[in-house]
Amino acid sequence: MLDQVVTMFDGMQRMMKKLKKASYEVNMKEFRRQNGHFFNEMIEYVEKADEKAEAAEEIARIFVNAVEEEFTVNGRIKGTIQADLNFFMIYYVFPAILLTESGQAKLLADTLCDAWGSTFKDSKIGYTDYDTLYKSFKEKIFGIF
């Protein structure tokens, strides 16, 4: 399950660079086109499970372990890489989960967010949906980049 899930981070640097309203919209469409199968697989697994919370925890564990393994060098993840990963989760991964519009999307996002925060140093992050993020842009995210 979720083989090669870390490939969704392949374009992370490009997708976070000079993030503006128009580029965010384009990036999210492309991100979902390339990675939608991962989100569908995760949601479908939780929806079909008898114990939905346990299924969400299993997915979260697989996801964070894969990311940790991919980005750990010499026993740690560089602080700047971790910050990029955190922002990427907030801007792309969590909104993409919520955009599935599944009844289990919030459970999965909450569980993944908790697992992320307890696995990675200084990574107690939150999330919101795509529309809220998109509306927060003027020309640039929160007017600061």
mmCIF file of C-alpha atoms in Angstrom:
data_model
loop_
_atom_site.group_PDB
_atom_site.id
_atom_site.type_symbol
_atom_site.label_atom_id
_atom_site.label_comp_id
_atom_site.label_asym_id
_atom_site.label_seq_id
_atom_site.Cartn_x
_atom_site.Cartn_y
_atom_site.Cartn_z
ATOM 1 C CA MET A 1 0.000 0.000 0.000
ATOM 2 C CA LEU A 2 1.194 3.492 -0.902
ATOM 3 C CA ASP A 3 4.266 2.267 -2.738
ATOM 4 C CA GLN A 4 6.348 5.231 -3.843
ATOM 5 C CA VAL A 5 4.179 7.759 -1.966
ATOM 6 C CA VAL A 6 7.242 9.977 -1.480
ATOM 7 C CA THR A 7 7.234 10.700 -5.214
ATOM 8 C CA MET A 8 4.555 13.297 -4.480
ATOM 9 C CA PHE A 9 7.352 15.400 -2.975
ATOM 10 C CA ASP A 10 9.459 15.302 -6.164
ATOM 11 C CA GLY A 11 8.390 18.760 -7.330
ATOM 12 C CA MET A 12 8.299 20.290 -3.856
ATOM 13 C CA GLN A 13 10.970 22.964 -4.370
ATOM 14 C CA ARG A 14 9.510 24.108 -7.678
ATOM 15 C CA MET A 15 5.949 24.152 -6.332
ATOM 16 C CA MET A 16 6.886 26.212 -3.276
ATOM 17 C CA LYS A 17 9.056 28.748 -5.104
ATOM 18 C CA LYS A 18 7.457 32.167 -5.665
ATOM 19 C CA LEU A 19 4.062 30.828 -4.682
ATOM 20 C CA LYS A 20 1.319 33.140 -5.895
ATOM 21 C CA LYS A 21 -2.420 32.751 -6.307
ATOM 22 C CA ALA A 22 -2.269 31.804 -9.992
ATOM 23 C CA SER A 23 0.681 29.443 -9.592
ATOM 24 C CA TYR A 24 -0.901 27.794 -6.542
ATOM 25 C CA GLU A 25 -4.034 26.999 -8.542
ATOM 26 C CA VAL A 26 -2.007 25.547 -11.426
ATOM 27 C CA ASN A 27 0.310 23.652 -9.077
ATOM 28 C CA MET A 28 -2.576 22.117 -7.133
ATOM 29 C CA LYS A 29 -4.295 20.909 -10.308
ATOM 30 C CA GLU A 30 -1.071 19.306 -11.499
ATOM 31 C CA PHE A 31 -0.323 17.882 -8.046
ATOM 32 C CA ARG A 32 -3.742 16.237 -7.890
ATOM 33 C CA ARG A 33 -3.452 14.963 -11.454
ATOM 34 C CA GLN A 34 -0.100 13.323 -10.721
ATOM 35 C CA ASN A 35 -0.844 12.111 -7.196
ATOM 36 C CA GLY A 36 -4.603 11.640 -7.040
ATOM 37 C CA HIS A 37 -4.197 7.867 -7.060
ATOM 38 C CA PHE A 38 -2.401 8.063 -3.692
ATOM 39 C CA PHE A 39 -5.220 10.062 -2.134
ATOM 40 C CA ASN A 40 -7.859 7.791 -3.649
ATOM 41 C CA GLU A 41 -6.012 4.740 -2.317
ATOM 42 C CA MET A 42 -5.770 6.230 1.182
ATOM 43 C CA ILE A 43 -9.416 7.294 1.276
ATOM 44 C CA GLU A 44 -10.666 4.007 -0.157
ATOM 45 C CA TYR A 45 -8.681 2.043 2.435
ATOM 46 C CA VAL A 46 -10.207 4.030 5.307
ATOM 47 C CA GLU A 47 -13.730 3.918 3.845
ATOM 48 C CA LYS A 48 -13.641 0.122 3.473
ATOM 49 C CA ALA A 49 -12.163 -0.555 6.922
ATOM 50 C CA ASP A 50 -14.331 -1.691 9.800
ATOM 51 C CA GLU A 51 -12.094 0.231 12.201
ATOM 52 C CA LYS A 52 -11.691 3.523 10.345
ATOM 53 C CA ALA A 53 -9.522 5.212 12.978
ATOM 54 C CA GLU A 54 -7.095 2.284 12.971
ATOM 55 C CA ALA A 55 -6.962 2.309 9.167
ATOM 56 C CA ALA A 56 -6.226 6.051 9.177
ATOM 57 C CA GLU A 57 -3.475 5.498 11.757
ATOM 58 C CA GLU A 58 -1.939 2.758 9.614
ATOM 59 C CA ILE A 59 -1.911 5.023 6.562
ATOM 60 C CA ALA A 60 -0.455 7.912 8.543
ATOM 61 C CA ARG A 61 2.284 5.663 9.914
ATOM 62 C CA ILE A 62 3.180 4.361 6.434
ATOM 63 C CA PHE A 63 3.164 7.901 5.017
ATOM 64 C CA VAL A 64 5.336 9.559 7.674
ATOM 65 C CA ASN A 65 7.745 6.603 7.772
ATOM 66 C CA ALA A 66 8.222 6.810 4.011
ATOM 67 C CA VAL A 67 8.875 10.567 4.159
ATOM 68 C CA GLU A 68 11.217 10.181 7.116
ATOM 69 C CA GLU A 69 13.193 7.467 5.350
ATOM 70 C CA GLU A 70 13.410 9.476 2.122
ATOM 71 C CA PHE A 71 14.592 12.754 3.638
ATOM 72 C CA THR A 72 16.764 11.601 6.554
ATOM 73 C CA VAL A 73 20.477 12.052 5.983
ATOM 74 C CA ASN A 74 22.997 10.988 8.638
ATOM 75 C CA GLY A 75 20.217 10.318 11.122
ATOM 76 C CA ARG A 76 18.337 13.592 10.781
ATOM 77 C CA ILE A 77 16.363 15.798 8.441
ATOM 78 C CA LYS A 78 17.950 19.170 7.768
ATOM 79 C CA GLY A 79 15.898 22.005 9.298
ATOM 80 C CA THR A 80 15.306 23.815 6.018
ATOM 81 C CA ILE A 81 14.124 20.593 4.375
ATOM 82 C CA GLN A 82 11.776 19.932 7.296
ATOM 83 C CA ALA A 83 10.333 23.434 7.000
ATOM 84 C CA ASP A 84 9.753 22.869 3.270
ATOM 85 C CA LEU A 85 8.112 19.529 3.983
ATOM 86 C CA ASN A 86 5.837 21.123 6.572
ATOM 87 C CA PHE A 87 4.733 23.869 4.196
ATOM 88 C CA PHE A 88 4.247 21.370 1.382
ATOM 89 C CA MET A 89 1.973 19.304 3.617
ATOM 90 C CA ILE A 90 -0.035 22.409 4.530
ATOM 91 C CA TYR A 91 -0.329 23.801 0.987
ATOM 92 C CA TYR A 92 -0.729 20.605 -1.007
ATOM 93 C CA VAL A 93 -1.125 17.283 0.823
ATOM 94 C CA PHE A 94 -3.807 18.161 3.365
ATOM 95 C CA PRO A 95 -5.897 20.234 0.936
ATOM 96 C CA ALA A 96 -5.669 17.416 -1.628
ATOM 97 C CA ILE A 97 -6.968 14.948 0.962
ATOM 98 C CA LEU A 98 -9.867 17.262 1.781
ATOM 99 C CA LEU A 99 -10.611 17.820 -1.922
ATOM 100 C CA THR A 100 -11.513 14.127 -2.211
ATOM 101 C CA GLU A 101 -14.732 15.198 -0.452
ATOM 102 C CA SER A 102 -14.887 11.827 1.262
ATOM 103 C CA GLY A 103 -16.664 11.502 4.567
ATOM 104 C CA GLN A 104 -13.382 10.073 5.870
ATOM 105 C CA ALA A 105 -11.134 12.874 4.562
ATOM 106 C CA LYS A 106 -11.132 14.849 7.825
ATOM 107 C CA LEU A 107 -10.348 11.730 9.863
ATOM 108 C CA LEU A 108 -7.447 10.919 7.565
ATOM 109 C CA ALA A 109 -6.145 14.507 7.568
ATOM 110 C CA ASP A 110 -6.415 14.791 11.375
ATOM 111 C CA THR A 111 -4.650 11.476 11.890
ATOM 112 C CA LEU A 112 -1.900 12.291 9.399
ATOM 113 C CA CYS A 113 -1.420 15.731 10.939
ATOM 114 C CA ASP A 114 -1.045 14.190 14.418
ATOM 115 C CA ALA A 115 1.399 11.542 13.168
ATOM 116 C CA TRP A 116 3.390 14.196 11.298
ATOM 117 C CA GLY A 117 3.685 16.374 14.405
ATOM 118 C CA SER A 118 4.762 13.524 16.646
ATOM 119 C CA THR A 119 7.280 12.133 14.143
ATOM 120 C CA PHE A 120 9.130 15.227 12.966
ATOM 121 C CA LYS A 121 10.931 17.736 15.171
ATOM 122 C CA ASP A 122 9.295 21.188 15.370
ATOM 123 C CA SER A 123 6.481 20.056 13.087
ATOM 124 C CA LYS A 124 3.299 20.524 15.079
ATOM 125 C CA ILE A 125 1.435 21.894 12.088
ATOM 126 C CA GLY A 126 -2.199 22.473 11.278
ATOM 127 C CA TYR A 127 -4.058 22.426 8.008
ATOM 128 C CA THR A 128 -6.973 23.941 6.183
ATOM 129 C CA ASP A 129 -8.862 23.284 2.975
ATOM 130 C CA TYR A 130 -7.873 24.395 -0.517
ATOM 131 C CA ASP A 131 -10.516 27.132 -0.829
ATOM 132 C CA THR A 132 -9.443 28.808 2.410
ATOM 133 C CA LEU A 133 -5.796 28.778 1.334
ATOM 134 C CA TYR A 134 -6.619 29.961 -2.166
ATOM 135 C CA LYS A 135 -8.707 32.858 -0.840
ATOM 136 C CA SER A 136 -5.879 33.852 1.532
ATOM 137 C CA PHE A 137 -3.740 34.866 -1.443
ATOM 138 C CA LYS A 138 -3.892 38.386 -2.703
ATOM 139 C CA GLU A 139 -1.307 38.172 -5.432
ATOM 140 C CA LYS A 140 1.082 36.418 -3.062
ATOM 141 C CA ILE A 141 0.358 34.166 -0.104
ATOM 142 C CA PHE A 142 -0.692 36.383 2.798
ATOM 143 C CA GLY A 143 0.932 39.210 0.813
ATOM 144 C CA ILE A 144 4.452 38.333 2.020
ATOM 145 C CA PHE A 145 6.346 36.424 -0.676
#
